[in-house]
GROMACS .gro file of C-alpha atoms in nm:
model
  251
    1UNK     CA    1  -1.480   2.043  -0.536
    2UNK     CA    2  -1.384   1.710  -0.628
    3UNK     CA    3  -1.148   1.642  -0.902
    4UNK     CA    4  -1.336   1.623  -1.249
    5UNK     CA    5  -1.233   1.241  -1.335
    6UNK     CA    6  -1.302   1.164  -0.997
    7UNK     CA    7  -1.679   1.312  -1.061
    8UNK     CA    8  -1.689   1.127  -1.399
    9UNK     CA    9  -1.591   0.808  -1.295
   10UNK     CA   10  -1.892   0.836  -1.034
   11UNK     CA   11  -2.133   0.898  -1.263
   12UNK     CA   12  -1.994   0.609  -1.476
   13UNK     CA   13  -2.050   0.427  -1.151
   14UNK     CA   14  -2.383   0.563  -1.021
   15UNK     CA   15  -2.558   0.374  -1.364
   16UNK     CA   16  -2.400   0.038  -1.272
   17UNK     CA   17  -2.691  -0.193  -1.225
   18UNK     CA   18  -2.579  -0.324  -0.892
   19UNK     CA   19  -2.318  -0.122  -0.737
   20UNK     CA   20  -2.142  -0.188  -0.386
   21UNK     CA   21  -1.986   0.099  -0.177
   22UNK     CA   22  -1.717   0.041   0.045
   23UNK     CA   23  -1.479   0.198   0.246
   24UNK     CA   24  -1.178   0.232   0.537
   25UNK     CA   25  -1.340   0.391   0.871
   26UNK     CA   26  -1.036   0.555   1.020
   27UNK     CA   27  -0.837   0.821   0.821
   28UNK     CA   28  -1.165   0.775   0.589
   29UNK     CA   29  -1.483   0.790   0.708
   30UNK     CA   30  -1.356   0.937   1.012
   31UNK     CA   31  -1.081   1.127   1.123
   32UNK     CA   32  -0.782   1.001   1.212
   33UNK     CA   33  -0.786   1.096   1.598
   34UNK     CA   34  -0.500   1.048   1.916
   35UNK     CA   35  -0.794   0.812   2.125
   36UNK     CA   36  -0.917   0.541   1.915
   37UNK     CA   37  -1.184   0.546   2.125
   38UNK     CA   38  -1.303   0.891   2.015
   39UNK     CA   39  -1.331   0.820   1.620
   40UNK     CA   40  -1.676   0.886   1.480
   41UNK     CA   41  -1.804   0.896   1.130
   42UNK     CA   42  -1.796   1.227   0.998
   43UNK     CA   43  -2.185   1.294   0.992
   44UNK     CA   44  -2.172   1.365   0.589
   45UNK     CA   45  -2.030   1.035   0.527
   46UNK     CA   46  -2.229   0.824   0.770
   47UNK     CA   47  -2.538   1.011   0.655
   48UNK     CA   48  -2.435   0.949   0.259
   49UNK     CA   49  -2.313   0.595   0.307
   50UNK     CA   50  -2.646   0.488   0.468
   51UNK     CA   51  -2.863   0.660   0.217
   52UNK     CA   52  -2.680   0.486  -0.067
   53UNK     CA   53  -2.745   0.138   0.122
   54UNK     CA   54  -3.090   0.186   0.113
   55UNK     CA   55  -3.165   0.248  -0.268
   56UNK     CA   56  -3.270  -0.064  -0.471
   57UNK     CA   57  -2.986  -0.261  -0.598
   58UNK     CA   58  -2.741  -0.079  -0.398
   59UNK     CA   59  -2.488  -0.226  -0.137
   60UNK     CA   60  -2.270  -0.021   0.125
   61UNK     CA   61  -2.002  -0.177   0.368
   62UNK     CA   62  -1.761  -0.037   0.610
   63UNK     CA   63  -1.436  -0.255   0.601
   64UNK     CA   64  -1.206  -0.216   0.891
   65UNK     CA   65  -0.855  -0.294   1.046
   66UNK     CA   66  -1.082  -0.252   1.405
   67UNK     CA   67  -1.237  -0.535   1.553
   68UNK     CA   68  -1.582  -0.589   1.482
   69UNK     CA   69  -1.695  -0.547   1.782
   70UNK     CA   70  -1.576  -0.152   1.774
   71UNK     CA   71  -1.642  -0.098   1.434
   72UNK     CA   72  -1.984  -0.151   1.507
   73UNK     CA   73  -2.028   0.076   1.807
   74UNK     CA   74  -1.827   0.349   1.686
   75UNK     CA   75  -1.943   0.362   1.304
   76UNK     CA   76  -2.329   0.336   1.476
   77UNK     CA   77  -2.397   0.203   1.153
   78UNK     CA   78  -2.754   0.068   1.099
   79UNK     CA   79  -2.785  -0.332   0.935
   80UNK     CA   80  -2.840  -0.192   0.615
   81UNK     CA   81  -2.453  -0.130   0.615
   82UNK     CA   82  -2.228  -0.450   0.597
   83UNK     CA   83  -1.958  -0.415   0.859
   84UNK     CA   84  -1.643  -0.597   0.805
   85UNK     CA   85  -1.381  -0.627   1.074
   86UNK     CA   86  -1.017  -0.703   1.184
   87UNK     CA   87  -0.894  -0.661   0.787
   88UNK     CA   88  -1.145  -0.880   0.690
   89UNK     CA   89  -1.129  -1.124   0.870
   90UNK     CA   90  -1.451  -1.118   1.047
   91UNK     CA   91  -1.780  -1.019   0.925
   92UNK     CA   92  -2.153  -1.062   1.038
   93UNK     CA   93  -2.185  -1.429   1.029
   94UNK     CA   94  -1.804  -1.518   1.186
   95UNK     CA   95  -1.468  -1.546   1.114
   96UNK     CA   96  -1.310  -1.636   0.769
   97UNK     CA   97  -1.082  -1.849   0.884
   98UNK     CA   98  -0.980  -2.056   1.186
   99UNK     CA   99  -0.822  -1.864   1.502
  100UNK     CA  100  -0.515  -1.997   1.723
  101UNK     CA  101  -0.628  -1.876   2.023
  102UNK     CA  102  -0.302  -1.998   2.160
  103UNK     CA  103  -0.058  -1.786   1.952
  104UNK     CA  104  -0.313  -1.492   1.973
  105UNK     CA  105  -0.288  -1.458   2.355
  106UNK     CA  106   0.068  -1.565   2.361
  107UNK     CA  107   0.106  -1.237   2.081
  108UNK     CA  108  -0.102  -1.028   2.340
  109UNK     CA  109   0.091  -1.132   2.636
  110UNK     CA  110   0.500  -1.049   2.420
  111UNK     CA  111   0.358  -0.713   2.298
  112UNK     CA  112   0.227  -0.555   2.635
  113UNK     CA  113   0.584  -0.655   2.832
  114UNK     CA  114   0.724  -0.451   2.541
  115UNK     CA  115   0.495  -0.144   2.582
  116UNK     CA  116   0.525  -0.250   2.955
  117UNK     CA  117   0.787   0.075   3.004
  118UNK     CA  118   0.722   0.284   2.678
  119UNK     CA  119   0.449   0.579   2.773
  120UNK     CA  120   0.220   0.651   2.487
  121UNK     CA  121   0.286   0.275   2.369
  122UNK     CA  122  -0.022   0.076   2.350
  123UNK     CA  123  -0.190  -0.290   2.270
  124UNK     CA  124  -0.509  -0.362   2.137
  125UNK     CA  125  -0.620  -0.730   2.094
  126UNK     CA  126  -0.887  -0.824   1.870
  127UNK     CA  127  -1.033  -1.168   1.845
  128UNK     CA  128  -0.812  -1.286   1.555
  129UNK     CA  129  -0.489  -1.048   1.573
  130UNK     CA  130  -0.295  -0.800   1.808
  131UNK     CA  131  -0.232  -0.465   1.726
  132UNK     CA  132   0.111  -0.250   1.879
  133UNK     CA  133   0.022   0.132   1.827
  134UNK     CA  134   0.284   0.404   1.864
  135UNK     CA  135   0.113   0.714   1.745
  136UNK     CA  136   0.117   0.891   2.114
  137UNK     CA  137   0.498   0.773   2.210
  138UNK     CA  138   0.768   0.950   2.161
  139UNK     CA  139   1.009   0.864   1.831
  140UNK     CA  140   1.231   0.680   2.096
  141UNK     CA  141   0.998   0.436   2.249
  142UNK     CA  142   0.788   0.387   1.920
  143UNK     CA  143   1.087   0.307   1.705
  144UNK     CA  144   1.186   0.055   1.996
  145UNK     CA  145   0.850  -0.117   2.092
  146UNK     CA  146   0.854  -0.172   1.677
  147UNK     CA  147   1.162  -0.316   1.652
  148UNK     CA  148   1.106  -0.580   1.961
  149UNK     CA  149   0.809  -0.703   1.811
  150UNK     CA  150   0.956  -0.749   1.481
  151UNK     CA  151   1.263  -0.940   1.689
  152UNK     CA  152   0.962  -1.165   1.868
  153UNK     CA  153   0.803  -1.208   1.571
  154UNK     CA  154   1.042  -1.442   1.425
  155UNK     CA  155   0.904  -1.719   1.631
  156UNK     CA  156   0.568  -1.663   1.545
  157UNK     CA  157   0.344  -1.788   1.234
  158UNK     CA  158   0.148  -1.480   1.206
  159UNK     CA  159   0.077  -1.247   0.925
  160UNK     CA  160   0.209  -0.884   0.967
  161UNK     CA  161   0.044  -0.559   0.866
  162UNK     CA  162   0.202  -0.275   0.919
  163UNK     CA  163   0.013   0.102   0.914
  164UNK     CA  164  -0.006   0.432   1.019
  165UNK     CA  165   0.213   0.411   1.344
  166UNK     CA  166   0.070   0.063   1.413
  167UNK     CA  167   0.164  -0.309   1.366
  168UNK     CA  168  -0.037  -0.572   1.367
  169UNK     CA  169  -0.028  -0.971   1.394
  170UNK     CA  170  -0.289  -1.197   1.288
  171UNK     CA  171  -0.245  -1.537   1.332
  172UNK     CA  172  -0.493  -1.574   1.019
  173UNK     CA  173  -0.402  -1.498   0.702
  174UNK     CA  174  -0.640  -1.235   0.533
  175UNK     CA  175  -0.669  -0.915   0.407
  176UNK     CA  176  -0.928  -0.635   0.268
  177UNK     CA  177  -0.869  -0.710  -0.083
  178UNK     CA  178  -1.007  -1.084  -0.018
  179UNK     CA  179  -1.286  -0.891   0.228
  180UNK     CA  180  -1.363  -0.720  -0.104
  181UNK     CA  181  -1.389  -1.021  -0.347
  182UNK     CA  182  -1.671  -1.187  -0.085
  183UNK     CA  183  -1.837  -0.870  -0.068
  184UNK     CA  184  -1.855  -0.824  -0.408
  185UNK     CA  185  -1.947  -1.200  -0.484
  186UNK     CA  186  -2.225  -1.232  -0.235
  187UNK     CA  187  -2.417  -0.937  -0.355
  188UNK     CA  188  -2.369  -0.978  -0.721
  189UNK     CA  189  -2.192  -0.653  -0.752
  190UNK     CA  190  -2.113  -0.470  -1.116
  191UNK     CA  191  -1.880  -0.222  -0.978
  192UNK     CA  192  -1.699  -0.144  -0.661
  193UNK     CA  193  -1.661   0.184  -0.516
  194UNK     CA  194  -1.375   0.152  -0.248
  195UNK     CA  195  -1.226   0.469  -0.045
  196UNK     CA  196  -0.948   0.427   0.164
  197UNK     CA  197  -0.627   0.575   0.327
  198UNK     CA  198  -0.338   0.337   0.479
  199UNK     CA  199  -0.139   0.120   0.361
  200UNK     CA  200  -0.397  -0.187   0.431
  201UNK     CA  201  -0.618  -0.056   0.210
  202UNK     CA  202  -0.373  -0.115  -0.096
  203UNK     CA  203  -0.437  -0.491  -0.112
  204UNK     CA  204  -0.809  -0.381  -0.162
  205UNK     CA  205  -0.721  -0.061  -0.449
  206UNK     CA  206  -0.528  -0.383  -0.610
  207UNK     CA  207  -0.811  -0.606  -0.663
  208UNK     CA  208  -1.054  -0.349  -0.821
  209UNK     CA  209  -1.089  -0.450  -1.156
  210UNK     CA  210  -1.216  -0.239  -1.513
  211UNK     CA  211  -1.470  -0.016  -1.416
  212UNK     CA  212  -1.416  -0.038  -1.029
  213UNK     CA  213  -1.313   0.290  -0.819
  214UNK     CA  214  -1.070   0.334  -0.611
  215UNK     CA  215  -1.008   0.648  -0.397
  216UNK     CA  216  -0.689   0.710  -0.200
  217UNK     CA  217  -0.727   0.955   0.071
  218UNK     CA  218  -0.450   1.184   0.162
  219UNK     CA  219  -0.098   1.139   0.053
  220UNK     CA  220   0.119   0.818  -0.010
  221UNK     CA  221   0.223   0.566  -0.321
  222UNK     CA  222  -0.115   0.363  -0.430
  223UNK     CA  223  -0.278   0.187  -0.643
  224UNK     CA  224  -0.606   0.358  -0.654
  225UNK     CA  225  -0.659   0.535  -0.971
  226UNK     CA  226  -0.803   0.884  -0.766
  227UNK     CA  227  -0.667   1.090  -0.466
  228UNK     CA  228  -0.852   1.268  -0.261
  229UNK     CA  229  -0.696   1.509   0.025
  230UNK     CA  230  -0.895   1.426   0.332
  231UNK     CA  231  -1.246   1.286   0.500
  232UNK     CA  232  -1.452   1.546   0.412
  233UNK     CA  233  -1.385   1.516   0.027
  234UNK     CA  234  -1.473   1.159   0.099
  235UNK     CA  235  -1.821   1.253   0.275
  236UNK     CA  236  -1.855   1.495  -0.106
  237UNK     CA  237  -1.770   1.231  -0.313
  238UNK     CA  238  -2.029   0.940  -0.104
  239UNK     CA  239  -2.287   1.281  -0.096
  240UNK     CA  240  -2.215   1.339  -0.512
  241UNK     CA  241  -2.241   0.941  -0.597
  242UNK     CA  242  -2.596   0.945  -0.399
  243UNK     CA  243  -2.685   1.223  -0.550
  244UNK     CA  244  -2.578   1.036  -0.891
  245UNK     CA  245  -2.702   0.763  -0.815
  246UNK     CA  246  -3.055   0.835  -0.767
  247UNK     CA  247  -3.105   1.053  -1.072
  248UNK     CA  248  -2.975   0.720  -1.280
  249UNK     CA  249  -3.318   0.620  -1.155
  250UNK     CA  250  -3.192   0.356  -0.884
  251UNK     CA  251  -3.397   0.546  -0.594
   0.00000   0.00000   0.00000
């Protein structure tokens, strides 16, 4: 059961004449799993989210701390989805800003000497940041890779994110909420629907405006004006705003 305001505010929603529906992917759409590899849409959600991008004026868009790239082959998201990568900084048609591929591999090449001798410590780089994840280390080595790439960061111009036992550079300055103004500017959008768990997803919840939706999944300060406890109230609420949606008469 989803909460009752949560249900009302979709149906607000759901008669929008052009609405765009967005959300997180991990800790959202999918389960937060020990492999990042392994994450997969929960099939409720996938299945809801693709059915609401194909009704007439309706838009649906995955936005993502994971590189493109992955986002696309792990989501196995069809075109009628927009897919939005590395925090927004990289969608379909390229990068929002410039990249300093210098600094980036110079990043890459700091952070795996620290997670060189910490087991469970591990680096991902994306094309426009590098990401330090701790969530298989012990407290020990976590709290210690963290606190040497904070000390190396000094030297950098980067822009840090910090998440759910992860921190990430990027040596271009962007974020989801701007990911969600261009979203919602290129398609003309009435309201925003926006569902999302970490910390990143704040700067998004903070740029919905009066009539907008945000969700917050799980537990945690926000700015989203709903909770939610986990994914599969996420795949209810994406199945009940479908469901909504086309008996407004959008289908």
């Amino acid at each position: 059961m989803l909460p009752p305001e949560l249900s009302t505010a979709l149906d607000a929603a759901a008669r929008a004449p052009r609405l765009l529906v967005t959300s997180d992917f991990d800790g959202t759409l999918s389960e937060i799993v020990s492999n990042p590899a392994d994450a997969r849409p929960l099939p409720a959600s996938g299945d809801a989210l693709i059915a609401l991008a194909g009704l007439p004026d309706t838009e649906a868009a995955l936005i993502s701390g994971r590189a493109l790239r992955d986002l696309r082959t792990l989501s196995s998201m069809p075109a009628e989805v927009h897919l939005v990568g590395s925090h927004g900084a990289e969608f379909d048609a390229g990068f929002a800003h410039d990249i300093d591929t210098d600094l980036l591999h110079t990043i890459a090449g700091t952070l795996s000497a620290i997670a060189a001798d910490k087991p469970g410590v591990t680096v991902e780089t994306k094309p426009a940041s590098v990401a330090l994840h701790v969530r298989n280390a012990s407290d020990s080595d976590g709290d210690a890779a963290l606190a040497a790439a904070w000390d190396a960061a000094e030297s950098w111009d980067v822009h840090a994110t910090t998440g759910k036992a992860v921190l990430e550079f990027a040596v271009i300055d962007t974020d989801k909420g701007e990911a969600l103004d261009i979203l919602r500017a290129e398609h003309r959008a009435d309201i925003v629907v926006f569902f999302g768990d970490d910390v990143t997803d704040e700067k998004a919840f903070r740029r919905l405006t009066d009539g907008d939706i945000g969700v917050k999944v799980g537990p945690g300060d926000t700015a989203a004006a709903y909770r939610v406890d986990a994914p599969e109230d996420v795949a209810a609420a994406l199945e009940y705003l479908l469901s909504a949606r086309a008996e407004s008469g959008r289908s």
